[in-house]
Amino acid sequence: MKRLAIYVIAFLVLLLLVVTQTDVWKHFDYLVYEKLYLDRDRDLRPTDRLTIVDLPDPTLQNPDLRADERLKLFRQRQVDFLSRVARQAADGARPDAVVLDFYFRNVTDELENLKTAVRSMKETGVPVYAVFDTRNHERTTFEEREKEHARDLYGEFEGVYLHTLLTNHGGVLTYLSDIEFRTEQGWPRPVEALPVRVAADLGDKVERPATIRGYVLPVGAASAFSDQTYVFRHAAGQGTSGQFEGTGGSSSATLPESAVDDRILLLGSLETDRPVADGPAGPLLVAWAIDDQLNGNRNAKTPLD
């Protein structure tokens, strides 16, 4: 009996060593990757297929806005953007896709107007994508999380539920091709990565992976997208009549045709959406991920899974 106990203890010690060493090597692998590859990423230049539109959060103009006032005003401005782009698309300047880098909660304010605006966009032949909140997915069921979202609105989006969840491994950003929730019955419910889905829908010879896999996110310099970025600015308290401002300070009721036609338009909030502490804005990270997927993943090496 004593000998059996010794064998069991020895086995447990060996198992602990294997698990510990795997974590150590994984951490070391990401550390080496950061030193060898991240500096190289700073020289990346995006393709011209993406146009980023910054929609500032209304609280930047009025910090005293109540949550319901802020949501209503923000949605009015999202509708304003979609309506402008839909009119441009109908007139011939048609984007390849519109990506809304936002979650849409199950709140009725302006919801019908949002659905109408998305449908108007789709009627011009332009698909619209949006983000599903997958944070802390391991702590809830898919059904519980779905109830928090405006399900009818998501039914209008291409791919329905898509994620942009990133993991930070000591400065190396990664994401999964699919995030798995569990249903109330215990079955896996995958939610596909938005960059993977967009690239697979729009890219030449881009295929969605057959099994769940991880991707390293290469991020270029903060200024790399500056010439492809516009701000959709509204007067304080106003949800319509926004103006698009370019890097040169020019202002117009519409985006330049060259920034719309055959482009992927990505709408997000650059100042307030910061998923990684001290890192780039969320919409920029999504843009880099889409750009990388469209180019077949630039990374020559992927760290240890």
Coordinates of C-alpha atoms in Angstrom, one line a residue:
M1 CA 0.0 0.0 0.0
K2 CA 2.9 2.3 0.9
R3 CA 4.5 1.6 -2.4
L4 CA 1.3 2.4 -4.3
A5 CA 1.1 5.8 -2.5
I6 CA 4.7 6.6 -3.5
Y7 CA 3.8 5.8 -7.1
V8 CA 0.7 8.0 -7.0
I9 CA 2.6 10.9 -5.5
A10 CA 5.4 10.5 -8.0
F11 CA 2.9 10.6 -10.8
L12 CA 1.2 13.7 -9.5
V13 CA 4.6 15.4 -9.1
L14 CA 5.5 14.6 -12.7
L15 CA 2.2 15.8 -14.0
L16 CA 2.6 19.1 -12.1
L17 CA 6.0 19.5 -13.7
V18 CA 4.7 18.9 -17.2
V19 CA 1.9 21.4 -16.8
T20 CA 4.3 24.0 -15.2
Q21 CA 6.9 23.6 -17.8
T22 CA 4.4 24.0 -20.6
D23 CA 3.3 27.3 -19.1
V24 CA 6.9 28.4 -18.7
W25 CA 7.7 27.5 -22.3
K26 CA 4.6 29.2 -23.5
H27 CA 5.5 32.4 -21.7
F28 CA 9.0 32.2 -23.0
D29 CA 7.8 31.6 -26.5
Y30 CA 5.6 34.8 -26.4
L31 CA 8.5 36.7 -24.9
V32 CA 10.8 35.7 -27.7
Y33 CA 8.2 36.5 -30.3
E34 CA 7.7 40.0 -28.9
K35 CA 11.4 40.7 -29.1
L36 CA 11.9 39.2 -32.6
Y37 CA 8.7 40.2 -34.4
L38 CA 6.9 43.1 -32.8
D39 CA 9.4 45.7 -33.8
R40 CA 9.0 44.5 -37.3
D41 CA 5.3 45.0 -37.1
R42 CA 5.8 48.7 -36.5
D43 CA 6.8 49.0 -40.2
L44 CA 3.5 47.5 -41.4
R45 CA 1.5 49.5 -43.9
P46 CA -2.2 48.7 -44.4
T47 CA -3.9 48.1 -47.7
D48 CA -6.1 50.8 -49.0
R49 CA -9.2 48.6 -48.7
L50 CA -10.1 50.0 -45.3
T51 CA -11.6 53.3 -44.2
I52 CA -12.0 54.0 -40.5
V53 CA -14.7 56.4 -39.4
D54 CA -14.4 57.6 -35.8
L55 CA -17.8 58.3 -34.1
P56 CA -16.9 60.1 -30.9
D57 CA -18.8 59.1 -27.8
P58 CA -21.5 61.7 -26.8
T59 CA -20.1 61.9 -23.3
L60 CA -16.9 63.5 -24.6
Q61 CA -19.1 66.6 -25.4
N62 CA -21.3 66.3 -22.3
P63 CA -19.9 64.1 -19.4
D64 CA -23.2 64.7 -17.5
L65 CA -25.4 62.7 -19.9
R66 CA -27.5 60.0 -18.3
A67 CA -26.9 56.5 -19.6
D68 CA -30.2 56.4 -21.5
E69 CA -29.6 59.9 -23.0
R70 CA -26.1 58.8 -24.2
L71 CA -27.4 55.6 -25.7
K72 CA -30.2 57.3 -27.6
L73 CA -27.9 60.0 -29.0
F74 CA -25.2 57.5 -29.9
R75 CA -27.7 55.4 -31.8
Q76 CA -29.1 58.4 -33.6
R77 CA -25.6 59.2 -34.8
Q78 CA -25.1 55.6 -35.9
V79 CA -28.3 55.8 -37.9
D80 CA -27.1 59.1 -39.4
F81 CA -23.9 57.4 -40.6
L82 CA -25.6 54.4 -42.1
S83 CA -28.2 56.6 -43.9
R84 CA -25.5 58.8 -45.4
V85 CA -23.4 55.8 -46.7
A86 CA -26.6 54.1 -48.0
R87 CA -27.4 57.2 -50.1
Q88 CA -23.8 57.3 -51.4
A89 CA -24.0 53.6 -52.3
A90 CA -27.3 54.1 -54.1
D91 CA -25.7 56.9 -56.1
G92 CA -22.8 54.6 -57.2
A93 CA -20.1 54.9 -54.5
R94 CA -20.7 51.5 -53.0
P95 CA -18.5 50.1 -50.2
D96 CA -17.6 46.4 -50.1
A97 CA -18.9 46.2 -46.5
V98 CA -19.8 48.2 -43.4
V99 CA -18.4 47.1 -40.0
L100 CA -20.0 48.5 -36.9
D101 CA -17.5 48.0 -34.0
F102 CA -20.1 48.2 -31.3
Y103 CA -22.3 45.9 -29.2
F104 CA -26.0 46.5 -29.5
R105 CA -27.8 46.0 -26.2
N106 CA -31.4 44.9 -25.9
V107 CA -32.8 48.4 -25.4
T108 CA -35.6 49.8 -27.4
D109 CA -34.4 53.4 -27.8
E110 CA -33.8 54.1 -31.6
L111 CA -33.8 50.3 -32.2
E112 CA -36.4 50.4 -35.0
N113 CA -34.5 53.3 -36.7
L114 CA -31.3 51.3 -36.5
K115 CA -33.0 48.3 -38.1
T116 CA -34.4 50.5 -40.9
A117 CA -30.9 52.0 -41.5
V118 CA -29.2 48.6 -41.7
R119 CA -31.9 47.3 -44.1
S120 CA -31.4 50.4 -46.3
M121 CA -27.7 49.6 -46.4
K122 CA -28.3 46.0 -47.3
E123 CA -30.7 47.0 -50.1
T124 CA -27.8 48.6 -51.9
G125 CA -26.0 45.2 -51.8
V126 CA -23.7 46.2 -49.0
P127 CA -23.3 43.7 -46.1
V128 CA -23.3 45.0 -42.5
Y129 CA -21.3 43.4 -39.7
A130 CA -21.4 44.1 -36.0
V131 CA -19.9 42.8 -32.7
F132 CA -21.3 40.4 -30.1
D133 CA -20.0 40.7 -26.6
T134 CA -18.1 37.6 -25.7
R135 CA -16.3 38.9 -22.7
N136 CA -16.4 36.4 -19.7
H137 CA -18.0 33.9 -22.0
E138 CA -16.9 31.0 -19.8
R139 CA -19.1 32.4 -16.9
T140 CA -22.4 32.4 -18.7
T141 CA -24.5 30.5 -21.2
F142 CA -25.0 31.6 -24.7
E143 CA -28.7 32.1 -24.2
E144 CA -28.1 34.4 -21.2
R145 CA -25.7 36.5 -23.2
E146 CA -27.9 36.5 -26.3
K147 CA -30.8 38.0 -24.2
E148 CA -28.6 41.0 -23.4
H149 CA -28.4 41.9 -27.1
A150 CA -30.9 43.2 -29.6
R151 CA -31.6 39.9 -31.3
D152 CA -33.9 41.3 -34.0
L153 CA -31.2 43.8 -35.0
Y154 CA -28.5 41.1 -35.0
G155 CA -30.6 39.1 -37.4
E156 CA -30.0 41.8 -40.0
F157 CA -26.2 41.6 -39.6
E158 CA -24.0 39.4 -41.9
G159 CA -22.8 36.4 -39.8
V160 CA -25.3 37.5 -37.0
Y161 CA -23.0 37.1 -34.0
L162 CA -19.3 37.8 -34.4
H163 CA -16.5 38.5 -31.8
T164 CA -13.5 40.7 -31.6
L165 CA -12.1 39.4 -28.3
L166 CA -8.4 39.8 -27.8
T167 CA -5.9 38.2 -25.4
N168 CA -2.7 40.0 -24.4
H169 CA 0.2 37.7 -23.8
G170 CA 2.9 40.0 -22.5
G171 CA 2.5 42.5 -25.3
V172 CA 1.6 39.9 -28.0
L173 CA -2.1 40.2 -29.0
T174 CA -3.9 37.1 -30.1
Y175 CA -7.4 36.1 -30.9
L176 CA -9.3 32.8 -31.7
S177 CA -11.1 32.0 -34.9
D178 CA -14.1 31.1 -32.7
I179 CA -15.1 31.7 -29.1
E180 CA -17.1 28.9 -27.6
F181 CA -20.0 29.5 -25.3
R182 CA -21.9 26.7 -23.7
T183 CA -25.7 26.4 -24.2
E184 CA -28.1 25.8 -21.4
Q185 CA -28.1 22.1 -22.6
G186 CA -24.3 22.0 -22.3
W187 CA -23.5 22.0 -26.0
P188 CA -20.7 24.2 -27.5
R189 CA -22.0 27.3 -29.3
P190 CA -19.1 28.9 -31.3
V191 CA -19.1 32.6 -32.1
E192 CA -16.9 33.4 -35.1
A193 CA -14.2 36.1 -35.2
L194 CA -15.4 39.2 -37.1
P195 CA -12.1 39.7 -39.0
V196 CA -12.1 36.1 -40.1
R197 CA -15.7 36.3 -41.3
V198 CA -15.2 39.6 -43.1
A199 CA -12.1 38.4 -44.9
A200 CA -13.6 35.1 -45.9
D201 CA -16.7 36.9 -47.3
L202 CA -14.7 39.5 -49.2
G203 CA -11.2 38.2 -49.7
D204 CA -10.0 36.3 -52.7
K205 CA -9.1 32.7 -51.8
V206 CA -9.5 33.5 -48.1
E207 CA -11.0 30.4 -46.3
R208 CA -12.4 30.1 -42.9
P209 CA -10.5 27.5 -40.7
A210 CA -12.1 24.1 -40.4
T211 CA -11.2 23.9 -36.7
I212 CA -10.7 26.6 -34.0
R213 CA -7.2 28.1 -34.3
G214 CA -5.4 31.2 -32.9
Y215 CA -4.0 34.2 -34.7
V216 CA -1.4 36.6 -33.7
L217 CA -2.5 40.2 -34.4
P218 CA 0.3 42.3 -36.1
V219 CA -0.2 46.0 -35.2
G220 CA 1.6 48.7 -37.1
A221 CA 2.4 52.3 -36.1
A222 CA -0.4 54.4 -34.6
S223 CA -0.2 56.7 -37.6
A224 CA -0.4 54.0 -40.3
F225 CA -4.1 54.5 -40.8
S226 CA -4.2 58.3 -40.4
D227 CA -4.7 59.0 -44.1
Q228 CA -7.6 56.5 -44.1
T229 CA -9.4 57.9 -41.0
Y230 CA -12.2 60.3 -40.8
V231 CA -14.2 61.7 -37.8
F232 CA -18.0 61.9 -38.1
R233 CA -18.7 64.8 -35.8
H234 CA -22.0 66.2 -34.6
A235 CA -23.0 69.3 -32.7
A236 CA -23.5 68.8 -29.0
G237 CA -26.9 67.2 -28.3
Q238 CA -27.6 66.6 -32.0
G239 CA -28.1 63.1 -33.5
T240 CA -28.3 64.2 -37.2
S241 CA -26.5 66.6 -39.6
G242 CA -23.0 65.2 -38.8
Q243 CA -20.0 66.2 -40.8
F244 CA -17.1 64.0 -41.9
E245 CA -13.7 65.5 -41.1
G246 CA -10.5 64.3 -42.8
T247 CA -6.9 64.6 -41.7
G248 CA -6.5 67.9 -43.6
G249 CA -9.2 69.6 -41.6
S250 CA -11.8 69.6 -44.4
S251 CA -15.4 69.0 -43.5
S252 CA -18.2 67.5 -45.7
A253 CA -21.7 66.0 -45.4
T254 CA -20.4 62.9 -47.2
L255 CA -17.3 60.9 -47.3
P256 CA -15.0 61.3 -50.4
E257 CA -16.0 58.8 -53.0
S258 CA -12.5 57.4 -53.0
A259 CA -12.9 56.6 -49.3
V260 CA -16.2 54.7 -49.9
D261 CA -16.1 53.0 -53.2
D262 CA -14.9 49.4 -53.0
R263 CA -13.8 50.0 -49.4
I264 CA -14.6 48.3 -46.1
L265 CA -16.0 51.1 -43.8
L266 CA -15.3 50.5 -40.2
L267 CA -17.3 52.7 -37.7
G268 CA -16.0 52.8 -34.1
S269 CA -15.0 55.1 -31.3
L270 CA -11.3 55.8 -31.2
E271 CA -11.0 57.7 -28.0
T272 CA -13.2 55.7 -25.6
D273 CA -12.8 52.1 -27.0
R274 CA -9.6 50.8 -25.4
P275 CA -9.7 47.0 -25.0
V276 CA -6.0 46.8 -24.2
A277 CA -4.6 49.0 -21.4
D278 CA -2.2 51.6 -22.9
G279 CA -2.8 50.0 -26.3
P280 CA -4.2 51.2 -29.6
A281 CA -7.9 52.0 -29.9
G282 CA -10.3 49.1 -30.5
P283 CA -11.3 50.0 -34.0
L284 CA -7.7 50.2 -35.1
L285 CA -7.0 46.7 -33.7
V286 CA -10.1 45.4 -35.6
A287 CA -8.8 47.2 -38.8
W288 CA -5.4 45.6 -38.4
A289 CA -7.0 42.2 -37.9
I290 CA -9.1 42.5 -41.0
D291 CA -6.2 43.8 -43.0
D292 CA -4.0 40.9 -41.9
Q293 CA -6.7 38.3 -42.7
L294 CA -7.2 39.8 -46.2
N295 CA -3.5 39.4 -46.7
G296 CA -3.4 35.8 -45.6
N297 CA -1.8 36.5 -42.2
R298 CA 1.6 38.1 -42.4
N299 CA 3.1 36.2 -39.5
A300 CA 5.9 33.8 -40.4
K301 CA 5.7 32.3 -36.9
T302 CA 2.9 31.7 -34.4
P303 CA 3.8 31.3 -30.7
L304 CA 3.2 28.2 -28.8
D305 CA -0.5 27.2 -28.6

